[in-house]
Coordinates of C-alpha atoms in Angstrom, one line a residue:
M15 CA 21.3 64.2 94.2
S16 CA 23.8 61.3 95.3
A17 CA 21.2 60.2 98.1
V18 CA 18.0 60.8 96.3
K19 CA 19.8 58.6 93.8
S20 CA 21.2 55.8 96.2
L21 CA 17.7 55.7 97.6
I22 CA 15.4 55.3 94.0
N23 CA 17.9 51.9 93.3
E24 CA 17.9 50.7 96.5
V25 CA 13.9 50.6 95.8
S26 CA 14.6 49.3 92.8
Q27 CA 16.3 46.6 93.7
K28 CA 14.5 45.4 96.3
L29 CA 11.1 45.6 94.5
S30 CA 12.5 43.9 91.8
A31 CA 13.7 41.4 94.5
L32 CA 9.9 41.2 95.9
E33 CA 8.8 40.5 92.0
T34 CA 11.0 37.6 91.5
A35 CA 10.6 36.4 94.5
Q36 CA 6.6 36.2 93.6
A37 CA 7.2 34.3 90.2
L38 CA 9.0 31.9 91.9
Y39 CA 6.5 31.4 94.5
S40 CA 3.8 32.5 93.1
R41 CA 2.2 28.8 92.9
Q42 CA 1.9 28.8 96.4
L43 CA 1.7 32.7 97.6
S44 CA -1.3 33.5 94.7
P45 CA -0.3 36.8 95.8
D46 CA -3.0 38.0 93.0
F47 CA -6.1 36.4 94.1
N48 CA -8.7 37.8 96.0
T49 CA -12.2 36.5 96.4
F50 CA -13.2 39.4 96.5
D51 CA -12.6 39.2 92.9
Y52 CA -15.9 36.5 92.6
I53 CA -18.4 38.8 94.7
N54 CA -20.1 41.7 93.4
T55 CA -19.2 44.3 95.5
D56 CA -21.9 46.9 94.6
E57 CA -22.9 49.6 97.7
L58 CA -25.4 46.6 98.1
G59 CA -22.9 43.7 98.4
L60 CA -20.7 45.5 100.2
S61 CA -23.7 46.4 102.7
R62 CA -25.0 42.5 102.3
I63 CA -20.8 41.9 103.5
L64 CA -20.7 44.9 106.3
A65 CA -24.9 43.5 108.2
S66 CA -23.9 40.3 108.1
L67 CA -19.4 40.3 110.2
L68 CA -22.2 42.8 112.7
D69 CA -25.3 40.2 113.0
P70 CA -24.1 38.4 115.9
K71 CA -27.3 36.2 114.8
G72 CA -24.7 35.9 111.8
S73 CA -24.5 32.9 110.1
H74 CA -19.9 33.1 111.3
A75 CA -21.3 32.3 114.9
Q76 CA -18.7 34.7 116.6
Q77 CA -22.6 36.6 118.1
G78 CA -22.2 40.1 119.2
S79 CA -17.9 40.1 119.5
F80 CA -17.8 42.0 116.1
L81 CA -20.4 43.5 116.4
S82 CA -18.9 45.1 119.7
L83 CA -15.5 45.4 118.4
F84 CA -16.9 47.9 115.7
V85 CA -18.5 50.2 118.8
E86 CA -14.7 50.0 119.8
Y87 CA -13.0 50.6 116.9
C88 CA -15.6 52.6 114.7
L89 CA -17.6 54.8 116.7
P90 CA -15.8 56.0 120.1
T91 CA -17.6 58.0 121.6
V92 CA -21.3 55.9 121.7
Y93 CA -18.6 52.6 123.0
K94 CA -17.6 56.0 126.1
E95 CA -21.5 56.6 126.6
N96 CA -23.1 55.7 129.2
K97 CA -26.7 56.2 127.6
W98 CA -25.1 53.1 125.2
Q99 CA -24.4 50.6 127.8
G100 CA -27.5 48.7 127.7
F101 CA -27.6 48.0 124.0
L102 CA -23.2 47.6 124.7
D103 CA -24.7 45.1 127.6
N104 CA -27.0 42.8 125.2
I105 CA -25.7 43.1 121.8
D106 CA -26.6 39.8 121.3
K107 CA -30.0 41.1 120.8
T108 CA -29.4 42.8 118.5
D109 CA -31.4 42.8 115.0
V110 CA -29.8 43.5 111.6
F111 CA -31.5 44.7 108.5
L112 CA -31.0 45.8 105.7
E113 CA -32.7 48.0 103.0
E114 CA -34.7 48.9 105.8
V115 CA -37.7 51.3 104.7
T116 CA -38.1 54.3 106.3
G117 CA -41.7 54.7 107.2
K118 CA -41.8 56.2 110.8
S119 CA -40.8 59.5 108.4
N120 CA -43.4 58.7 105.5
S121 CA -40.0 59.8 103.0
Q122 CA -40.0 56.3 101.9
R123 CA -35.7 55.8 101.8
R124 CA -34.2 52.9 102.5
M125 CA -32.0 52.5 104.5
D126 CA -29.1 50.7 103.6
I127 CA -28.2 48.8 106.7
Y128 CA -30.3 49.4 110.2
L129 CA -28.8 48.1 113.3
R130 CA -32.3 47.5 116.5
C131 CA -31.6 45.9 119.9
Q132 CA -34.7 46.0 122.4
V133 CA -34.2 45.4 126.0
G134 CA -37.2 45.5 128.5
D135 CA -39.2 48.5 127.0
E136 CA -36.2 50.7 125.4
S137 CA -34.9 50.6 121.9
Y138 CA -31.6 51.4 120.5
G139 CA -30.7 51.9 116.9
I140 CA -28.1 53.1 114.4
C141 CA -28.7 53.1 110.7
I142 CA -25.2 53.1 108.2
E143 CA -25.2 54.6 105.7
N144 CA -23.3 53.0 102.9
K145 CA -21.6 55.4 100.3
P146 CA -18.6 53.3 98.6
Y147 CA -19.3 54.5 94.8
A148 CA -22.2 56.8 94.1
G149 CA -22.6 60.3 95.7
D150 CA -25.7 62.1 98.2
Q151 CA -29.0 62.4 97.9
F152 CA -31.0 64.8 98.1
E153 CA -32.1 65.7 101.9
Q154 CA -30.9 61.9 102.3
L155 CA -29.1 62.2 105.9
K156 CA -32.0 64.9 106.7
D157 CA -34.2 61.9 106.3
Y158 CA -32.6 59.3 108.1
A159 CA -31.6 61.6 111.3
I160 CA -35.7 62.2 111.0
E161 CA -36.4 58.7 110.7
L162 CA -34.6 57.8 113.7
D163 CA -35.9 60.0 116.0
N164 CA -39.0 59.4 114.7
R165 CA -38.6 55.5 116.2
K166 CA -38.3 56.9 119.8
H167 CA -35.3 55.6 120.4
K168 CA -33.2 55.8 123.4
A169 CA -30.1 56.7 121.8
W170 CA -29.4 56.4 118.6
H171 CA -26.5 57.4 116.1
L172 CA -26.5 58.0 112.0
I173 CA -22.8 56.6 110.6
Y174 CA -22.1 58.2 107.0
L175 CA -20.0 55.5 105.9
S176 CA -17.4 57.0 102.8
E177 CA -13.6 57.0 102.0
Y178 CA -13.8 59.5 99.7
Q179 CA -16.6 62.6 101.8
D180 CA -15.1 63.7 105.1
V181 CA -18.7 64.4 105.7
P182 CA -22.3 64.5 103.8
S183 CA -22.9 67.1 100.8
E184 CA -24.6 70.3 102.5
Y185 CA -27.5 68.9 99.4
S186 CA -27.9 65.4 101.8
I187 CA -28.0 68.2 105.7
K188 CA -27.8 71.3 106.0
P189 CA -24.2 71.8 107.8
D190 CA -26.4 73.7 110.5
D191 CA -28.8 70.0 111.1
L192 CA -25.4 67.9 110.5
N193 CA -23.3 70.1 113.6
T194 CA -26.2 69.3 116.0
L195 CA -26.3 66.0 115.4
T196 CA -22.3 65.3 116.3
D197 CA -22.7 67.4 119.2
N198 CA -25.6 65.4 120.6
N199 CA -23.4 62.4 119.6
Q200 CA -25.7 60.7 116.3
F201 CA -23.5 61.1 113.5
S202 CA -20.0 59.8 112.4
A203 CA -18.3 60.2 109.6
V204 CA -16.3 56.6 108.8
K205 CA -14.3 55.6 106.5
F206 CA -13.8 52.2 105.1
S207 CA -10.3 52.8 105.8
D208 CA -11.4 53.3 109.3
L209 CA -12.7 49.5 109.2
I210 CA -9.3 48.1 108.6
G211 CA -8.4 48.1 112.1
W212 CA -11.7 47.0 113.4
L213 CA -11.8 44.1 111.4
K214 CA -8.3 43.2 112.0
A215 CA -9.6 43.1 116.1
C216 CA -12.2 40.6 114.8
Q217 CA -9.9 38.3 113.3
V218 CA -7.6 38.4 116.5
E219 CA -11.3 37.8 118.5
C220 CA -12.4 35.2 115.7
Q221 CA -12.8 31.1 116.6
N222 CA -13.6 30.0 113.2
H223 CA -10.4 29.7 110.7
S224 CA -13.1 30.2 107.2
V225 CA -14.4 33.0 108.2
S226 CA -11.3 34.8 109.4
E227 CA -9.7 33.9 106.5
F228 CA -12.7 35.9 105.1
I229 CA -11.7 38.9 107.0
A230 CA -8.5 38.9 105.7
Q231 CA -9.7 38.2 102.2
L232 CA -12.3 41.7 102.8
I233 CA -9.0 43.6 104.2
K234 CA -7.3 42.8 100.9
F235 CA -9.6 44.4 98.9
I236 CA -10.7 47.5 100.7
Q237 CA -6.8 48.5 101.2
K238 CA -7.0 48.0 97.4
Q239 CA -10.0 49.4 95.9
F240 CA -10.0 52.5 98.5
M241 CA -6.7 53.1 99.8
G242 CA -4.9 52.5 96.5
I243 CA -2.1 49.6 98.3
E244 CA -2.3 46.9 95.7
D245 CA 0.7 44.3 98.0
M246 CA 1.3 45.4 101.4
N247 CA 5.0 43.4 101.2
E248 CA 5.8 46.4 98.1
D249 CA 4.8 48.7 100.0
N250 CA 6.2 47.7 103.6
A251 CA 9.2 47.1 102.1
V252 CA 10.0 50.6 100.6
L253 CA 8.5 52.1 104.0
D254 CA 11.6 50.0 105.2
I255 CA 14.2 51.5 103.1
I256 CA 12.6 54.8 103.2
K257 CA 12.8 54.9 107.3
K258 CA 16.6 53.3 107.7
N259 CA 18.4 56.5 108.0
A260 CA 17.9 59.9 108.5
A261 CA 20.1 60.0 104.7
T262 CA 17.2 58.2 103.4
I263 CA 14.4 60.0 105.0
D264 CA 15.4 63.5 104.2
A265 CA 15.8 61.3 99.8
S266 CA 12.4 60.6 100.6
I267 CA 10.7 63.9 101.1
K268 CA 12.6 65.0 98.1
V269 CA 11.0 62.4 96.0
S270 CA 8.1 63.4 97.6
N271 CA 8.3 66.5 96.8
T272 CA 8.7 66.2 92.9
V273 CA 6.2 63.9 92.0
D274 CA 2.9 66.3 92.4
R275 CA 5.0 67.9 89.8
M276 CA 5.1 65.2 87.6
K277 CA 1.6 64.3 87.9
K278 CA 1.1 68.0 86.6
E279 CA 3.3 67.5 84.0
L280 CA 2.6 64.9 83.3
M281 CA -1.1 66.0 83.0
A282 CA 0.0 69.1 80.5
K283 CA 0.5 65.9 78.2
L284 CA -2.5 64.6 78.0
K285 CA -4.5 67.5 77.3
I286 CA -2.0 68.9 74.2
D287 CA -2.1 64.8 73.0
L288 CA -6.3 65.2 74.5
L289 CA -6.5 68.0 71.3
A290 CA -4.2 66.5 69.0
K291 CA -6.0 62.8 69.2
C292 CA -10.1 63.9 69.4
K293 CA -11.2 64.5 65.3
K294 CA -15.2 64.0 65.7
T295 CA -17.1 66.7 64.7
D296 CA -20.1 65.0 66.5
Y297 CA -19.1 67.4 69.8
E298 CA -16.3 69.8 72.0
L299 CA -14.1 68.1 74.0
D300 CA -13.2 70.9 76.4
I301 CA -10.7 70.5 78.8
S302 CA -10.8 73.2 81.1
Y303 CA -12.3 72.1 84.7
L304 CA -8.6 69.6 84.1
G305 CA -5.1 70.5 85.6
D306 CA -5.1 71.9 89.1
G307 CA -5.3 68.2 91.0
K308 CA -8.3 69.3 92.6
S309 CA -11.0 67.4 93.2
Y310 CA -14.1 66.9 90.9
E311 CA -11.1 67.6 87.9
R312 CA -13.0 67.0 85.0
I313 CA -12.6 66.2 80.7
N314 CA -16.3 66.8 79.4
L315 CA -17.8 65.7 75.1
I316 CA -20.0 68.6 75.2
I317 CA -22.9 67.7 72.6
P318 CA -24.3 70.5 70.3
G319 CA -27.7 71.1 71.3
Y320 CA -27.9 69.0 74.4
D321 CA -27.7 71.6 77.4
I322 CA -28.8 69.1 80.3
G323 CA -26.0 66.8 80.6
Y324 CA -22.1 65.9 78.8
I325 CA -20.4 63.2 78.3
C326 CA -17.6 63.7 81.3
F327 CA -14.8 61.2 82.7
E328 CA -13.9 63.2 86.0
F329 CA -11.6 62.1 89.0
Q330 CA -12.7 62.0 92.2
N331 CA -10.3 62.5 94.6
K332 CA -7.7 65.3 94.3
N333 CA -4.0 64.4 92.6
F334 CA -5.8 63.4 89.8
D335 CA -7.0 59.7 91.6
K336 CA -10.7 57.2 90.8
P337 CA -11.5 58.5 87.7
C338 CA -14.7 57.5 86.7
L339 CA -17.1 58.0 83.3
G340 CA -20.1 58.2 81.5
I341 CA -22.7 60.4 81.2
K342 CA -23.4 63.5 84.1
F343 CA -26.3 65.9 84.1
I344 CA -26.1 70.0 85.2
S345 CA -28.2 69.2 88.1
A346 CA -30.1 67.0 89.8
E347 CA -33.0 68.2 88.9
A348 CA -32.6 67.6 85.3
V349 CA -31.4 63.6 86.2
K350 CA -35.4 63.4 87.5
T351 CA -37.2 65.6 85.0
S352 CA -35.3 64.3 81.9
P353 CA -37.7 60.7 81.0
Y354 CA -34.4 59.1 79.8
T355 CA -32.9 58.6 83.2
E356 CA -33.4 55.1 83.5
K357 CA -33.1 53.9 79.7
M358 CA -29.4 55.3 80.3
K359 CA -28.4 53.3 82.4
S360 CA -30.1 50.3 81.0
V361 CA -27.7 51.0 77.7
L362 CA -25.2 51.2 78.8
N363 CA -25.7 47.8 81.7
I364 CA -26.4 46.3 78.6
A365 CA -23.6 47.4 76.2
L366 CA -21.3 47.5 78.8
T367 CA -21.0 44.3 80.1
D368 CA -17.6 44.3 81.3
K369 CA -18.4 47.6 84.0
N370 CA -20.4 47.8 87.1
I371 CA -22.4 50.3 86.1
W372 CA -24.2 52.8 88.3
S373 CA -26.2 56.2 89.3
S374 CA -26.4 58.5 91.5
S375 CA -27.9 62.6 92.0
L376 CA -26.3 63.9 89.2
W377 CA -25.2 61.0 87.2
P378 CA -27.6 58.5 85.2
A379 CA -25.1 56.6 83.7
G380 CA -21.0 56.0 84.9
Y381 CA -18.9 53.3 85.8
Y382 CA -15.7 53.4 87.3
F383 CA -12.5 54.1 84.7
Q384 CA -10.2 51.8 84.7
P385 CA -7.3 52.3 85.6
Q386 CA -8.9 52.9 88.7
D387 CA -6.2 53.4 91.1
W388 CA -3.5 57.1 90.2
K389 CA -2.6 57.3 93.5
G390 CA -0.7 54.1 94.2
C391 CA 0.5 53.1 90.7
S392 CA 2.2 53.9 88.4
K393 CA 0.0 52.0 85.7
A394 CA -1.5 55.4 84.6
W395 CA 0.9 57.6 84.4
L396 CA 3.0 55.7 82.4
M397 CA 0.3 55.2 79.5
I398 CA -0.3 59.3 79.2
N399 CA 3.7 59.7 78.6
E400 CA 3.3 57.0 76.5
G401 CA 0.6 58.9 74.6
T402 CA -1.7 56.2 75.1
M403 CA -4.0 56.8 77.6
A404 CA -6.0 60.1 75.4
D405 CA -6.6 57.1 73.2
K406 CA -8.0 55.1 75.8
I407 CA -9.9 57.8 77.2
L408 CA -11.4 59.1 73.9
D409 CA -12.2 55.8 72.4
E410 CA -14.5 54.8 75.9
M411 CA -16.2 58.5 75.7
D412 CA -17.2 58.3 72.3
K413 CA -18.7 54.8 72.8
I414 CA -20.7 55.8 75.9
F415 CA -21.4 58.8 73.1
S416 CA -22.5 56.4 70.2
L417 CA -23.8 54.6 72.1
L418 CA -26.4 57.5 74.1
K419 CA -27.0 58.9 70.1
D420 CA -28.2 55.3 68.3
N421 CA -30.6 55.2 71.2
N422 CA -32.5 58.3 71.0
L423 CA -31.5 59.4 73.9
L424 CA -29.8 62.5 73.7
I425 CA -33.1 64.5 73.1
Q426 CA -33.8 67.3 76.4

């Protein structure tokens, strides 16, 4: 136990020293400043940023180097396959399109990012389906695969970019169809965290300081938004202490083994607090789906007489991480058939100006609950321990309920 206590003391002292240094030199370091706090980083915004970097004709003026590095780092099987050699040798000829309509399959969808390279009589195609936040749509990846095949490329590839899912859901493409694409080297699942290696390679290759700094800011954004890393200096300092010797490694494992237990105990406290503080009579609080740390665990506000949906607080990741809040329906079909789906999103957009309201196959309207990072940051757990998290969750859920009810949108 003394080794554990020593480790915790050393980490605490190191973090305290870092905080002191950052405070003293904050004007020079500006540790909390990031360009991406002032840039639209919704799905379309991120697609624009990635498309711009991948475009050999883009304003970064680095020609095809960024795209070539993307294929090398994120699509290694494509990079090594002979039938793609014509594309790699002529990568500067690639055209990049946003929201490309799937006209060849008659599905009339829009590919988030589409790359097309024409080399003589042969063409190459890459589609990137960007899923930073929203869930999959019905048969979406299946339709994109059909579209790429119908375009008669010599070689084509479909990329599923999502931090939180290793592969698209069966709702988007059947497992057998996905396995066929994978076996034919026509599909890759890429995480946002996988982009870090590519972006760092781009920094090395880049010959312009402004572009290099923009890439550095993008790396910081990805680390914070998708990896839960607020401060790399802090992260590295802790890692150095943990790896110092056998005793610190052993102590860190013992600490790690108790973290999941601590979270589950605090989650049990949150459930008790929620039930004690929920005094409303317009709805019923359902906490039966919360407690084990599985993906998509949630808290529901069940609305009497409204059985197609509920107000929902849901963790998108396992181990209680990345919560979202909004109105969720029981099925994608219910979302499609409800006459109030679009209005729900519009009402929340107007009323909740501080939120980035989105929609998906099951969610007419939702947003990412703050604090968002429950994995790498202690703020949410401290709020549970202090008893304030239940108030925050209930207040925000009640606000969603009231907005929808007052606008007569909770009607079947």
